[in-house]
PDB file of C-alpha atoms in Angstrom:
ATOM      1  CA  UNK A 585     -23.801  13.080  25.923  1.00 81.00           C
ATOM      2  CA  UNK A 586     -20.469  14.414  27.107  1.00 86.00           C
ATOM      3  CA  UNK A 587     -18.768  17.248  25.196  1.00 89.00           C
ATOM      4  CA  UNK A 588     -16.799  15.947  22.208  1.00 84.00           C
ATOM      5  CA  UNK A 589     -13.421  16.795  23.787  1.00 86.00           C
ATOM      6  CA  UNK A 590     -14.194  14.374  26.657  1.00 84.00           C
ATOM      7  CA  UNK A 591     -15.308  11.453  24.522  1.00 88.00           C
ATOM      8  CA  UNK A 592     -13.073   8.478  23.634  1.00 90.00           C
ATOM      9  CA  UNK A 593     -11.417   8.668  20.225  1.00 90.00           C
ATOM     10  CA  UNK A 594     -11.198   4.885  19.939  1.00 90.00           C
ATOM     11  CA  UNK A 595     -14.956   4.499  20.326  1.00 93.00           C
ATOM     12  CA  UNK A 596     -15.737   7.039  17.592  1.00 92.00           C
ATOM     13  CA  UNK A 597     -13.085   5.830  15.146  1.00 92.00           C
ATOM     14  CA  UNK A 598     -14.324   2.241  15.548  1.00 93.00           C
ATOM     15  CA  UNK A 599     -17.958   3.269  15.028  1.00 95.00           C
ATOM     16  CA  UNK A 600     -17.044   5.431  12.020  1.00 95.00           C
ATOM     17  CA  UNK A 601     -15.048   2.582  10.488  1.00 93.00           C
ATOM     18  CA  UNK A 602     -17.891   0.130  11.008  1.00 96.00           C
ATOM     19  CA  UNK A 603     -20.459   2.495   9.506  1.00 96.00           C
ATOM     20  CA  UNK A 604     -18.289   3.370   6.505  1.00 96.00           C
ATOM     21  CA  UNK A 605     -17.432  -0.280   5.805  1.00 95.00           C
ATOM     22  CA  UNK A 606     -21.072  -1.380   6.086  1.00 97.00           C
ATOM     23  CA  UNK A 607     -22.281   1.376   3.745  1.00 98.00           C
ATOM     24  CA  UNK A 608     -19.450   0.819   1.244  1.00 97.00           C
ATOM     25  CA  UNK A 609     -19.828  -2.952   1.208  1.00 97.00           C
ATOM     26  CA  UNK A 610     -23.593  -2.680   0.831  1.00 98.00           C
ATOM     27  CA  UNK A 611     -23.368  -0.345  -2.151  1.00 98.00           C
ATOM     28  CA  UNK A 612     -20.621  -2.370  -3.839  1.00 98.00           C
ATOM     29  CA  UNK A 613     -22.655  -5.551  -3.285  1.00 97.00           C
ATOM     30  CA  UNK A 614     -25.386  -3.975  -5.414  1.00 97.00           C
ATOM     31  CA  UNK A 615     -22.860  -4.211  -8.280  1.00 95.00           C
ATOM     32  CA  UNK A 616     -21.804  -7.723  -7.323  1.00 97.00           C
ATOM     33  CA  UNK A 617     -18.400  -6.504  -6.128  1.00 98.00           C
ATOM     34  CA  UNK A 618     -16.843  -7.134  -2.716  1.00 97.00           C
ATOM     35  CA  UNK A 619     -14.706  -4.473  -1.094  1.00 96.00           C
ATOM     36  CA  UNK A 620     -11.512  -6.550  -1.494  1.00 97.00           C
ATOM     37  CA  UNK A 621     -12.376  -7.035  -5.181  1.00 98.00           C
ATOM     38  CA  UNK A 622     -12.777  -3.256  -5.456  1.00 97.00           C
ATOM     39  CA  UNK A 623      -9.325  -2.705  -3.951  1.00 97.00           C
ATOM     40  CA  UNK A 624      -7.810  -5.123  -6.462  1.00 98.00           C
ATOM     41  CA  UNK A 625      -9.669  -3.586  -9.412  1.00 98.00           C
ATOM     42  CA  UNK A 626      -8.585  -0.122  -8.279  1.00 97.00           C
ATOM     43  CA  UNK A 627      -4.922  -1.081  -8.029  1.00 97.00           C
ATOM     44  CA  UNK A 628      -4.986  -2.787 -11.419  1.00 98.00           C
ATOM     45  CA  UNK A 629      -6.587   0.331 -12.919  1.00 97.00           C
ATOM     46  CA  UNK A 630      -3.496   2.229 -11.767  1.00 97.00           C
ATOM     47  CA  UNK A 631      -1.153  -0.373 -13.289  1.00 97.00           C
ATOM     48  CA  UNK A 632      -2.461  -1.177 -16.781  1.00 93.00           C
ATOM     49  CA  UNK A 633       0.545  -3.356 -17.618  1.00 95.00           C
ATOM     50  CA  UNK A 634      -0.280  -5.542 -14.628  1.00 97.00           C
ATOM     51  CA  UNK A 635       0.883  -6.355 -11.140  1.00 98.00           C
ATOM     52  CA  UNK A 636       2.043  -9.496  -9.391  1.00 98.00           C
ATOM     53  CA  UNK A 637      -0.204 -11.033  -6.759  1.00 97.00           C
ATOM     54  CA  UNK A 638       2.468 -10.244  -4.169  1.00 96.00           C
ATOM     55  CA  UNK A 639       2.583  -6.568  -5.150  1.00 97.00           C
ATOM     56  CA  UNK A 640      -1.196  -6.294  -4.892  1.00 97.00           C
ATOM     57  CA  UNK A 641      -1.193  -7.966  -1.481  1.00 96.00           C
ATOM     58  CA  UNK A 642       1.594  -5.690  -0.222  1.00 94.00           C
ATOM     59  CA  UNK A 643      -0.292  -2.554  -1.286  1.00 94.00           C
ATOM     60  CA  UNK A 644      -3.866  -3.416  -0.263  1.00 92.00           C
ATOM     61  CA  UNK A 645      -3.202  -6.152   2.289  1.00 82.00           C
ATOM     62  CA  UNK A 646      -3.298  -3.758   5.260  1.00 85.00           C
ATOM     63  CA  UNK A 647      -7.000  -3.193   4.491  1.00 88.00           C
ATOM     64  CA  UNK A 648      -7.885  -6.830   5.213  1.00 90.00           C
ATOM     65  CA  UNK A 649      -6.150 -10.191   5.524  1.00 93.00           C
ATOM     66  CA  UNK A 650      -3.710 -11.343   2.864  1.00 94.00           C
ATOM     67  CA  UNK A 651      -6.047 -14.290   2.281  1.00 96.00           C
ATOM     68  CA  UNK A 652      -8.955 -11.947   1.504  1.00 96.00           C
ATOM     69  CA  UNK A 653      -6.861 -10.146  -1.121  1.00 97.00           C
ATOM     70  CA  UNK A 654      -5.624 -13.399  -2.685  1.00 97.00           C
ATOM     71  CA  UNK A 655      -9.245 -14.599  -2.768  1.00 97.00           C
ATOM     72  CA  UNK A 656     -10.314 -11.304  -4.427  1.00 98.00           C
ATOM     73  CA  UNK A 657      -7.682 -11.791  -7.141  1.00 98.00           C
ATOM     74  CA  UNK A 658      -8.851 -15.370  -7.738  1.00 98.00           C
ATOM     75  CA  UNK A 659     -12.476 -14.226  -7.786  1.00 98.00           C
ATOM     76  CA  UNK A 660     -11.655 -11.516 -10.316  1.00 98.00           C
ATOM     77  CA  UNK A 661     -10.005 -14.096 -12.556  1.00 98.00           C
ATOM     78  CA  UNK A 662     -12.971 -16.447 -12.182  1.00 98.00           C
ATOM     79  CA  UNK A 663     -15.409 -13.642 -13.049  1.00 98.00           C
ATOM     80  CA  UNK A 664     -13.392 -12.614 -16.105  1.00 98.00           C
ATOM     81  CA  UNK A 665     -12.471  -9.204 -14.684  1.00 98.00           C
ATOM     82  CA  UNK A 666      -8.788 -10.091 -14.388  1.00 98.00           C
ATOM     83  CA  UNK A 667      -6.483 -12.038 -16.694  1.00 98.00           C
ATOM     84  CA  UNK A 668      -3.221 -13.685 -15.723  1.00 97.00           C
ATOM     85  CA  UNK A 669      -0.203 -13.442 -18.002  1.00 95.00           C
ATOM     86  CA  UNK A 670       2.817 -15.129 -16.479  1.00 95.00           C
ATOM     87  CA  UNK A 671       3.456 -13.623 -13.067  1.00 96.00           C
ATOM     88  CA  UNK A 672       1.233 -10.598 -13.678  1.00 98.00           C
ATOM     89  CA  UNK A 673      -2.496  -9.986 -13.536  1.00 98.00           C
ATOM     90  CA  UNK A 674      -4.241  -7.142 -15.325  1.00 98.00           C
ATOM     91  CA  UNK A 675      -7.755  -5.893 -15.939  1.00 98.00           C
ATOM     92  CA  UNK A 676      -9.751  -7.288 -18.833  1.00 98.00           C
ATOM     93  CA  UNK A 677     -12.195  -5.098 -20.752  1.00 97.00           C
ATOM     94  CA  UNK A 678     -14.976  -6.495 -18.555  1.00 98.00           C
ATOM     95  CA  UNK A 679     -12.879  -5.747 -15.467  1.00 98.00           C
ATOM     96  CA  UNK A 680     -12.298  -2.194 -16.647  1.00 98.00           C
ATOM     97  CA  UNK A 681     -16.044  -1.729 -17.059  1.00 98.00           C
ATOM     98  CA  UNK A 682     -16.664  -3.183 -13.578  1.00 98.00           C
ATOM     99  CA  UNK A 683     -13.960  -0.909 -12.158  1.00 98.00           C
ATOM    100  CA  UNK A 684     -15.579   2.203 -13.677  1.00 98.00           C
ATOM    101  CA  UNK A 685     -19.011   1.256 -12.302  1.00 98.00           C
ATOM    102  CA  UNK A 686     -17.551   0.655  -8.832  1.00 98.00           C
ATOM    103  CA  UNK A 687     -15.483   3.859  -9.028  1.00 98.00           C
ATOM    104  CA  UNK A 688     -18.672   5.834  -9.647  1.00 98.00           C
ATOM    105  CA  UNK A 689     -20.227   4.264  -6.545  1.00 97.00           C
ATOM    106  CA  UNK A 690     -17.097   5.180  -4.566  1.00 97.00           C
ATOM    107  CA  UNK A 691     -17.362   8.811  -5.752  1.00 97.00           C
ATOM    108  CA  UNK A 692     -21.002   8.907  -4.673  1.00 97.00           C
ATOM    109  CA  UNK A 693     -20.126   7.419  -1.290  1.00 97.00           C
ATOM    110  CA  UNK A 694     -17.312   9.920  -0.784  1.00 96.00           C
ATOM    111  CA  UNK A 695     -19.684  12.796  -1.554  1.00 97.00           C
ATOM    112  CA  UNK A 696     -22.215  11.332   0.880  1.00 97.00           C
ATOM    113  CA  UNK A 697     -19.639  10.947   3.684  1.00 96.00           C
ATOM    114  CA  UNK A 698     -18.330  14.486   3.223  1.00 96.00           C
ATOM    115  CA  UNK A 699     -21.678  16.292   3.314  1.00 97.00           C
ATOM    116  CA  UNK A 700     -21.323  19.318   5.592  1.00 97.00           C
ATOM    117  CA  UNK A 701     -17.591  18.716   6.101  1.00 97.00           C
ATOM    118  CA  UNK A 702     -15.176  21.251   4.642  1.00 97.00           C
ATOM    119  CA  UNK A 703     -12.008  20.114   2.887  1.00 96.00           C
ATOM    120  CA  UNK A 704     -10.024  21.685   5.743  1.00 97.00           C
ATOM    121  CA  UNK A 705     -12.000  19.841   8.435  1.00 96.00           C
ATOM    122  CA  UNK A 706     -11.654  16.593   6.509  1.00 95.00           C
ATOM    123  CA  UNK A 707      -7.882  17.059   6.155  1.00 96.00           C
ATOM    124  CA  UNK A 708      -7.597  17.957   9.847  1.00 95.00           C
ATOM    125  CA  UNK A 709      -9.473  14.787  10.788  1.00 94.00           C
ATOM    126  CA  UNK A 710      -7.121  12.634   8.709  1.00 93.00           C
ATOM    127  CA  UNK A 711      -4.059  14.398  10.128  1.00 94.00           C
ATOM    128  CA  UNK A 712      -5.308  13.978  13.721  1.00 93.00           C
ATOM    129  CA  UNK A 713      -5.932  10.268  13.148  1.00 93.00           C
ATOM    130  CA  UNK A 714      -2.470   9.850  11.587  1.00 93.00           C
ATOM    131  CA  UNK A 715      -0.879  11.670  14.531  1.00 93.00           C
ATOM    132  CA  UNK A 716      -2.870   9.560  16.997  1.00 93.00           C
ATOM    133  CA  UNK A 717      -1.676   6.346  15.337  1.00 92.00           C
ATOM    134  CA  UNK A 718       1.931   7.538  15.600  1.00 94.00           C
ATOM    135  CA  UNK A 719       1.430   8.668  19.215  1.00 94.00           C
ATOM    136  CA  UNK A 720       0.364   5.174  20.276  1.00 93.00           C
ATOM    137  CA  UNK A 721       3.201   3.460  18.415  1.00 92.00           C
ATOM    138  CA  UNK A 722       1.225   2.423  15.381  1.00 89.00           C
ATOM    139  CA  UNK A 723       2.329   2.534  11.791  1.00 84.00           C
ATOM    140  CA  UNK A 724      -0.187   3.079   9.008  1.00 79.00           C
ATOM    141  CA  UNK A 725      -0.093   4.402   5.466  1.00 72.00           C
ATOM    142  CA  UNK A 726      -2.432   4.586   2.514  1.00 75.00           C
ATOM    143  CA  UNK A 727      -1.571   4.402  -1.168  1.00 69.00           C
TER     144      UNK A 727
END
């Protein structure tokens, strides 16, 4: 294999993204939660008084299609994790319990991904990726 400095960044970021998504989705599936449902549960955990569907889509939509996020909201309502009150949706007690279970899985996955990687190296990686996105004319942010 070529030295790291000569290898294509796009190849490695794509492979890392695929591997992380597959591992995350597999572990969440063990709880009966999809990744888009997790994103919705997470956002609602941060907004206990509720959020509008549009606000949720605007925050987590860049992670997937708007349709996937709308479907995750509808699925959460159907499963009893989310309740609608007027224009807002919020977590139910069951949804809060599901959120906490999924949050524990996310903590475990984060620990797994960061094995052997210092906080400084991790931060440098994120900063390099952010700079690369800007360098090629992209625009990305994370809540």
